[in-house]
Amino acid sequence: MSEDKNEWGSNLSFILAMIGSAVGLGNIWRYPYVLYSNGGGAFYIPYIVAILLMAIPFLILEYGVGYNFKSSFAKAIRKINPKWEYLGWFLPVSVFMIMIYYSAILGWDGIYVVLSLFKGWGADPNTYFTSTLLQSTGSNIGLTSFIPVIAVAMLVGWVIVWLISHRDLEKGLGKVSKFLVPLLFAIMVVIVGFSLTLPGASVGLVELFNPDWLLLTHFDIWMAAFGQIVFSLSLGMSIAFTYASYTKDNADLITNTISIAFANSLFENFAALGVFSILGYMSVQSGTPVAELVTQGTGLVFIVYPIVFNVLGQWAYVLGPLFFITVYLAGLTSILSTIEPLSFSIQNKFGLSRKRTMTILIVIGAAVSMIYATAIGSYVLGYVDTFINQIAILLGVIFECILFAWIFKAEKLIDFLNARSKTIKLGRWWILIVKYILPIFVSIVWIGGMVDVISYSSYDQLIVTVIAAAALLIATFIFTILPAKNPDWDSVDERV
Ligand code: PHE
């Protein structure tokens, strides 16, 4: 395994790949709703605080440590303290589990790219999505009904991922990011530009931004802002770490962090403009208040949008495909990042090549993902998503924070990062944030998520959660105890 297979060709590849990872479904289907339901214009206060207080300081830490070790997450954690190797696998495996269900959403969206060419969802998009396409049922019987169209659409996604990921880093992911990420932004500009000209757009926007200042005193909206930022920027998921370890010497990580956080926010706020202009248009056409149309997640993308396209007339044949392609590209550039931490950790520990590791992981991922091609797929997906995002990853983030800031000692990075920074310089404030404020805040968000899951879960959700948790813990355990095959496993060069 030669080192250069896992190195970015330029700083631009690194930044664009990071933006590609951050900008995903969370920006398109989650953020507009979170903004709307948490105080509208007033939400910008907790949102900006979350970015400045948490996202940027934490990303700098994650990048800094990743850059320092120039090796995979598991290997670096082991170097910091061998007793923690388990954590070194826990986060990469969690992120790989995200990959598996992201492939299902990508598959659904791929189907909608085709359907949008002829409004193939018919006059009742709700029934089409839930009953005709997904044949969705919460009952266990659903496990035995397999839906070939979805399986094929998902496999197409896996093949695309394989074609990109099995190549050397710069030739695959680097090159593709430089092309797809600007394309994604460009298409989004076209969609939003068009949406803003629709009659009624302003109705949606007034509804969206109308500030509810009173909500600022509610704890919930602060939690929503922190939760959104963790998900949207893929914070603490070992992705930023891995991507930074692939950078060449002399990268200006502080400035890169600011650019990435800025691009991510720009994109999601732009998406919010588009989504609410379209909802405003729909509201004026149908006489239904915006509040009754607004939703998030698959309901927004696969139900509300098709309903709007049905009303939109001829323009829908342009806007529809463009919209579903945007979702596809956003999902694709994110899913590509979810395999990197686990893949690199495996390469490091077991001495396998990048190509081989990617092929094995993608075959396993594709096989397991077939559960989402059954009639209970969409239920399982929702439960696994909640477990991974609200419980597993946040827990990993808390431990990562402690390990990096306290045990590795964040102070060690300051001079080194400052020397390369053309913008902000770190000081004691940064240490205060990463050592105290961050772990405390993330713990609070984590407790909030746990309370949610425990108090609102159904019996089925509990079962799926236990199975997902067991799979995660067992896989993590196996990777930790398997003996290393690579003689270099315990020798790590540090750059700082
Ligand atoms: N940040 C991505 C989004 O906003 C989601 C994601 C999570 C991507 C985890 C990669 C890993 O949709």
XYZ file of C-alpha atoms and ligand atoms in Angstrom:
508
model
C 0.000 0.000 0.000
C 1.750 3.140 -1.076
C 0.990 6.335 0.768
C 0.119 8.482 -2.245
C -3.014 6.449 -3.003
C -4.580 8.149 -0.031
C -3.544 11.741 -0.633
C -5.416 14.708 -2.137
C -3.914 16.165 -5.282
C -4.598 19.705 -4.082
C -6.180 21.726 -1.310
C -9.130 22.360 -3.620
C -9.920 18.644 -3.823
C -9.907 18.471 -0.038
C -12.227 21.441 0.411
C -14.650 20.365 -2.293
C -14.792 16.786 -1.050
C -15.520 18.075 2.461
C -18.240 20.365 1.141
C -19.609 17.427 -0.832
C -19.775 15.382 2.354
C -21.450 18.142 4.332
C -23.960 19.209 1.722
C -26.456 16.381 1.602
C -30.031 15.477 2.269
C -29.815 17.268 5.609
C -29.368 20.564 3.791
C -32.230 20.023 1.400
C -34.922 18.239 3.312
C -34.072 18.829 6.937
C -32.794 22.373 7.294
C -35.718 24.304 5.710
C -38.113 22.580 8.079
C -35.902 23.019 11.136
C -35.560 26.729 10.352
C -39.295 27.112 9.886
C -40.419 25.169 12.925
C -37.918 26.705 15.313
C -38.717 30.380 15.232
C -38.119 31.271 11.552
C -35.907 34.360 11.411
C -35.234 34.101 15.141
C -33.600 30.693 14.579
C -30.587 32.442 13.077
C -29.406 33.407 16.541
C -28.966 29.869 17.916
C -27.870 28.716 14.470
C -25.034 31.214 14.238
C -24.054 30.587 17.837
C -23.939 26.843 17.092
C -21.686 27.431 14.093
C -19.304 29.781 15.853
C -19.282 28.078 19.209
C -19.381 24.493 18.154
C -18.953 23.743 14.485
C -15.894 25.811 13.676
C -13.926 25.132 16.888
C -14.722 21.429 16.732
C -13.925 21.043 13.049
C -10.591 22.755 13.639
C -9.874 20.218 16.369
C -10.940 17.230 14.296
C -8.965 18.429 11.293
C -5.972 19.334 13.421
C -5.687 15.918 15.028
C -6.358 14.113 11.729
C -3.744 16.183 9.976
C -1.251 15.559 12.744
C -1.476 11.790 12.526
C -1.701 11.412 8.766
C -3.280 8.028 9.390
C -6.683 6.476 9.802
C -9.032 7.236 12.678
C -8.651 3.836 14.374
C -4.876 3.926 14.099
C -4.631 7.444 15.503
C -6.953 6.707 18.419
C -4.860 3.677 19.262
C -1.774 5.836 19.202
C -3.353 8.398 21.536
C -4.274 5.615 23.915
C -4.423 1.912 22.979
C -7.198 1.345 25.497
C -9.501 3.476 23.371
C -9.077 1.566 20.125
C -12.711 0.504 20.437
C -13.805 4.116 19.904
C -11.533 4.208 16.891
C -13.803 1.642 15.227
C -17.100 2.709 16.773
C -17.429 5.935 14.808
C -16.257 4.590 11.430
C -18.663 1.649 11.751
C -21.537 4.007 12.712
C -20.816 6.128 9.662
C -20.717 3.018 7.487
C -24.183 2.158 8.789
C -25.329 5.578 7.605
C -23.937 4.669 4.208
C -26.083 1.565 4.048
C -29.369 3.399 4.540
C -28.305 6.450 2.547
C -28.057 4.035 -0.397
C -31.788 3.364 -0.094
C -32.714 7.042 -0.218
C -30.380 7.488 -3.151
C -32.125 4.577 -4.860
C -35.598 6.066 -4.287
C -34.400 9.364 -5.609
C -32.908 7.701 -8.682
C -36.342 6.259 -9.412
C -37.857 9.743 -9.069
C -35.363 11.208 -11.527
C -36.879 8.867 -14.098
C -40.489 9.354 -12.935
C -40.154 13.124 -13.098
C -39.661 12.917 -16.860
C -43.310 11.915 -17.295
C -44.847 12.635 -13.856
C -44.950 8.911 -13.359
C -46.203 9.291 -9.783
C -49.705 9.985 -11.111
C -52.411 12.125 -9.592
C -51.881 10.950 -6.010
C -48.169 11.113 -5.160
C -48.776 10.144 -1.546
C -50.332 6.798 -2.355
C -47.809 6.274 -5.114
C -44.808 6.707 -2.833
C -45.983 4.816 0.222
C -48.138 2.085 -1.279
C -47.257 1.586 -4.930
C -43.509 2.077 -4.790
C -42.417 1.229 -1.245
C -45.387 -1.047 -0.502
C -44.685 0.175 2.958
C -45.884 -1.794 5.929
C -44.833 -1.794 9.552
C -45.653 -5.470 9.973
C -42.975 -8.180 10.034
C -44.610 -9.891 7.085
C -43.158 -7.024 5.037
C -39.737 -8.582 5.416
C -40.715 -11.298 2.989
C -41.938 -9.002 0.257
C -39.017 -7.888 -1.786
C -39.309 -4.972 -4.180
C -37.046 -5.549 -7.201
C -37.285 -1.995 -8.620
C -35.900 -0.558 -5.427
C -33.195 -3.196 -5.228
C -32.084 -2.406 -8.783
C -32.094 1.337 -8.160
C -30.009 0.839 -5.021
C -27.547 -1.432 -6.784
C -27.054 1.208 -9.479
C -26.034 3.578 -6.675
C -23.622 1.052 -5.191
C -22.004 0.500 -8.584
C -21.521 4.254 -9.040
C -19.988 4.478 -5.574
C -17.682 1.560 -6.347
C -16.585 3.082 -9.663
C -15.489 6.226 -7.843
C -14.242 4.890 -4.521
C -12.110 1.943 -5.530
C -9.726 4.212 -7.395
C -6.863 6.094 -5.789
C -8.175 8.990 -3.717
C -7.367 11.861 -6.045
C -8.250 10.003 -9.237
C -11.632 8.987 -7.865
C -13.098 11.055 -5.067
C -10.870 14.107 -5.641
C -11.649 14.398 -9.325
C -15.337 13.658 -8.953
C -15.760 16.207 -6.146
C -14.148 18.928 -8.236
C -16.742 18.309 -10.891
C -19.887 17.371 -8.972
C -19.821 19.863 -6.121
C -19.700 22.985 -8.341
C -22.336 21.369 -10.569
C -24.562 20.782 -7.548
C -24.312 24.423 -6.512
C -24.971 25.588 -10.068
C -28.132 23.514 -10.478
C -29.356 24.688 -7.100
C -28.946 28.324 -8.190
C -31.099 27.616 -11.254
C -33.814 25.893 -9.221
C -33.953 28.581 -6.560
C -33.854 31.354 -9.169
C -36.828 29.812 -10.900
C -38.738 29.127 -7.677
C -38.400 32.735 -6.583
C -40.215 33.901 -9.705
C -43.268 31.711 -9.046
C -46.432 33.570 -8.058
C -46.872 33.218 -4.310
C -43.177 32.685 -3.573
C -43.191 35.631 -1.231
C -46.057 34.122 0.753
C -43.863 31.122 1.525
C -40.856 33.263 2.371
C -42.749 35.541 4.728
C -44.047 32.448 6.487
C -40.537 30.986 6.681
C -38.680 33.964 8.036
C -41.393 35.507 10.188
C -39.421 35.629 13.445
C -40.851 34.282 16.632
C -38.487 35.924 19.114
C -40.230 34.437 22.100
C -39.046 30.992 21.092
C -35.483 32.074 21.828
C -36.198 31.512 25.481
C -37.083 27.883 24.756
C -34.394 25.324 25.228
C -35.702 23.240 22.310
C -34.684 25.638 19.608
C -31.129 25.756 20.903
C -31.037 21.989 20.862
C -32.475 21.952 17.353
C -29.741 24.310 16.169
C -26.947 22.232 17.682
C -28.451 18.984 16.405
C -28.855 20.381 12.903
C -25.282 21.585 12.758
C -23.811 18.272 13.936
C -25.726 16.402 11.257
C -25.381 18.903 8.474
C -21.650 19.420 8.805
C -21.041 15.714 9.569
C -19.245 16.854 12.722
C -17.209 14.454 14.775
C -18.047 11.553 12.508
C -14.400 10.751 11.774
C -14.950 11.932 8.193
C -13.352 15.341 8.684
C -10.561 13.574 10.546
C -9.932 11.128 7.715
C -10.105 13.783 5.001
C -7.608 15.955 6.879
C -5.233 13.038 7.284
C -5.169 12.788 3.474
C -3.940 16.371 3.065
C -0.431 17.320 2.100
C 1.827 19.243 4.461
C 1.201 22.946 4.909
C -2.563 23.028 4.564
C -4.232 26.066 6.159
C -6.779 24.099 8.136
C -8.333 27.014 9.991
C -9.194 28.903 6.828
C -10.399 25.701 5.169
C -12.742 25.064 8.073
C -14.298 28.492 7.749
C -14.801 28.055 3.996
C -16.447 24.673 4.449
C -18.818 25.811 7.200
C -19.702 28.879 5.144
C -20.418 26.890 1.975
C -22.567 24.437 3.884
C -24.678 27.197 5.445
C -24.934 29.027 2.170
C -26.286 25.929 0.500
C -28.842 25.087 3.154
C -30.185 28.615 3.390
C -30.446 28.710 -0.325
C -32.338 25.427 -0.264
C -34.719 26.924 2.298
C -35.474 29.811 -0.074
C -36.284 27.350 -2.848
C -38.399 25.025 -0.714
C -40.503 27.805 0.794
C -40.985 29.668 -2.491
C -42.393 26.477 -3.926
C -44.575 25.866 -0.876
C -45.813 29.476 -1.124
C -46.718 28.935 -4.762
C -48.539 25.733 -3.885
C -50.362 27.423 -1.032
C -51.624 30.208 -3.290
C -52.689 27.720 -5.983
C -54.494 25.345 -3.682
C -55.676 27.691 -0.961
C -54.056 25.445 1.662
C -52.043 27.362 4.280
C -48.270 26.893 4.072
C -48.313 25.479 7.599
C -50.327 22.507 6.380
C -48.077 21.794 3.425
C -44.761 21.994 5.155
C -42.995 18.832 6.107
C -39.532 17.357 5.956
C -37.658 14.242 4.966
C -38.984 11.805 2.437
C -42.465 13.355 2.758
C -41.174 16.659 1.404
C -39.055 15.281 -1.417
C -41.147 12.366 -2.603
C -44.671 13.540 -1.802
C -45.004 17.325 -1.499
C -42.677 18.117 -4.391
C -44.429 15.741 -6.819
C -47.767 17.313 -5.765
C -46.330 20.722 -6.622
C -44.961 19.461 -9.944
C -48.420 18.158 -10.802
C -49.800 21.673 -10.420
C -46.894 23.378 -12.129
C -47.719 22.453 -15.726
C -45.045 22.271 -18.427
C -42.292 23.789 -16.309
C -42.445 20.722 -14.108
C -40.700 18.709 -16.829
C -37.654 20.922 -16.393
C -37.812 21.707 -12.716
C -38.741 18.166 -11.635
C -35.761 16.332 -13.140
C -33.423 19.153 -12.065
C -34.669 18.913 -8.509
C -34.330 15.134 -8.233
C -30.896 15.262 -9.870
C -29.824 17.836 -7.270
C -30.955 15.545 -4.484
C -29.099 12.680 -6.143
C -25.865 14.617 -6.463
C -26.110 15.915 -2.901
C -26.687 12.369 -1.670
C -23.937 10.901 -3.821
C -21.225 13.317 -2.704
C -22.215 12.600 0.912
C -22.399 8.838 0.618
C -18.925 8.779 -0.901
C -17.566 10.202 2.343
C -19.248 7.663 4.584
C -17.021 4.799 3.501
C -13.671 6.576 3.870
C -13.120 6.348 7.668
C -13.790 2.613 7.903
C -12.002 1.820 4.683
C -8.836 3.698 5.681
C -8.848 2.162 9.155
C -9.099 -1.331 7.663
C -6.340 -0.589 5.167
C -4.103 0.531 8.019
C -4.778 -2.362 10.374
C -4.984 -5.267 7.981
C -2.615 -4.083 5.274
C -5.196 -4.406 2.489
C -5.093 -2.162 -0.576
C -7.581 0.679 -1.003
C -9.094 -1.065 -3.994
C -9.626 -4.353 -2.226
C -10.997 -2.796 0.957
C -13.471 -0.672 -0.958
C -14.649 -3.619 -3.006
C -15.212 -5.792 0.075
C -17.010 -3.046 2.000
C -19.222 -2.120 -0.934
C -20.232 -5.739 -1.510
C -21.090 -6.134 2.189
C -22.883 -2.772 2.262
C -24.906 -3.582 -0.855
C -25.897 -6.992 0.522
C -27.013 -5.634 3.899
C -28.799 -2.715 2.247
C -31.213 -5.137 0.613
C -33.224 -5.071 3.828
C -34.294 -1.608 2.670
C -35.608 -3.103 -0.550
C -38.288 -4.973 1.387
C -41.689 -3.640 2.358
C -40.564 -2.833 5.923
C -37.533 -0.966 4.569
C -38.788 2.558 5.126
C -39.723 1.855 8.738
C -36.427 0.216 9.533
C -34.649 3.101 7.829
C -36.331 5.675 10.030
C -35.500 3.772 13.207
C -31.887 3.095 12.281
C -31.456 6.736 11.298
C -32.763 7.916 14.657
C -30.549 5.498 16.544
C -27.389 6.324 14.621
C -27.845 10.097 14.532
C -29.396 10.827 17.874
C -27.651 8.233 19.985
C -24.615 6.486 18.539
C -22.840 9.298 16.752
C -23.416 11.941 19.390
C -22.009 9.594 21.978
C -18.969 9.049 19.778
C -18.619 12.806 19.391
C -18.567 13.342 23.164
C -15.827 10.762 23.624
C -13.906 12.059 20.638
C -13.999 15.508 22.138
C -12.634 14.282 25.454
C -9.992 12.185 23.802
C -8.780 14.881 21.430
C -9.064 17.917 23.673
C -7.974 16.371 26.981
C -5.913 13.262 26.376
C -4.229 14.196 23.112
C -4.148 17.817 24.387
C -5.578 20.375 22.002
C -2.966 22.930 23.188
C -0.316 21.078 21.199
C -1.973 22.112 17.948
C -2.258 25.863 18.523
C 1.140 27.125 17.346
C 1.184 24.770 14.461
C -2.302 25.689 13.195
C -1.768 29.418 13.765
C 1.496 29.422 11.842
C -0.370 28.300 8.724
C -3.529 30.328 9.202
C -4.117 33.337 7.000
C -7.305 34.253 8.851
C -8.249 33.602 12.474
C -5.628 32.754 15.083
C -6.499 30.377 17.859
C -6.098 31.366 21.496
C -7.205 30.354 24.958
C -10.832 30.837 23.915
C -10.507 27.860 21.615
C -9.225 25.618 24.387
C -12.063 26.739 26.618
C -14.584 25.833 23.943
C -13.216 22.432 22.973
C -12.450 21.317 26.512
C -15.518 22.502 28.362
C -18.321 24.115 26.400
C -18.450 21.590 23.582
C -18.567 18.324 25.535
C -21.161 19.828 27.866
C -23.390 21.097 25.040
C -23.176 17.899 23.016
C -23.966 15.871 26.141
C -27.091 17.943 26.678
C -28.194 17.397 23.072
C -27.462 13.690 23.504
C -29.575 13.419 26.635
C -32.406 15.252 24.834
C -32.187 12.726 21.961
C -32.192 9.774 24.350
C -35.250 11.066 26.174
C -36.994 11.464 22.816
C -36.187 7.955 21.667
C -37.130 6.348 24.953
C -40.364 8.223 25.426
C -41.690 8.081 21.883
C -40.521 4.686 20.637
C -42.919 1.981 19.685
C -42.190 -1.662 20.409
C -41.002 -2.215 16.825
C -38.704 0.747 17.011
C -37.179 -0.622 20.182
C -36.499 -3.980 18.560
C -34.878 -2.414 15.488
C -32.830 -0.132 17.736
C -31.567 -3.067 19.780
C -30.617 -5.010 16.628
C -28.833 -1.997 15.130
C -27.014 -1.344 18.400
C -25.959 -4.992 18.640
C -24.682 -4.979 15.044
C -22.707 -1.814 15.703
C -21.179 -3.057 18.951
C -20.315 -6.492 17.591
C -18.696 -5.141 14.421
C -16.735 -2.647 16.490
C -15.628 -5.387 18.852
C -14.482 -7.671 16.035
C -12.401 -4.964 14.355
C -10.808 -4.156 17.696
C -9.819 -7.674 18.711
C -8.730 -9.030 15.335
C -4.940 -9.084 15.297
C -3.278 -6.502 13.049
C -1.748 -7.797 9.828
C 0.149 -4.668 8.977
C 3.564 -4.356 10.667
C 3.142 -0.543 10.590
C -0.018 -0.623 12.677
C 1.692 0.657 15.801
C 4.063 3.126 14.219
C 2.546 6.520 13.583
C 4.381 9.615 12.422
C 3.125 12.833 13.893
C 3.391 16.065 11.940
C 3.150 18.480 14.842
N -24.007 15.970 6.286
C -24.871 15.209 5.480
C -26.165 15.965 5.200
O -26.320 17.093 5.535
C -25.261 13.922 6.097
C -24.157 13.022 6.380
C -24.071 12.451 7.583
C -23.203 12.750 5.439
C -23.049 11.608 7.885
C -22.176 11.925 5.737
C -22.124 11.351 6.958
O -27.054 15.397 4.642
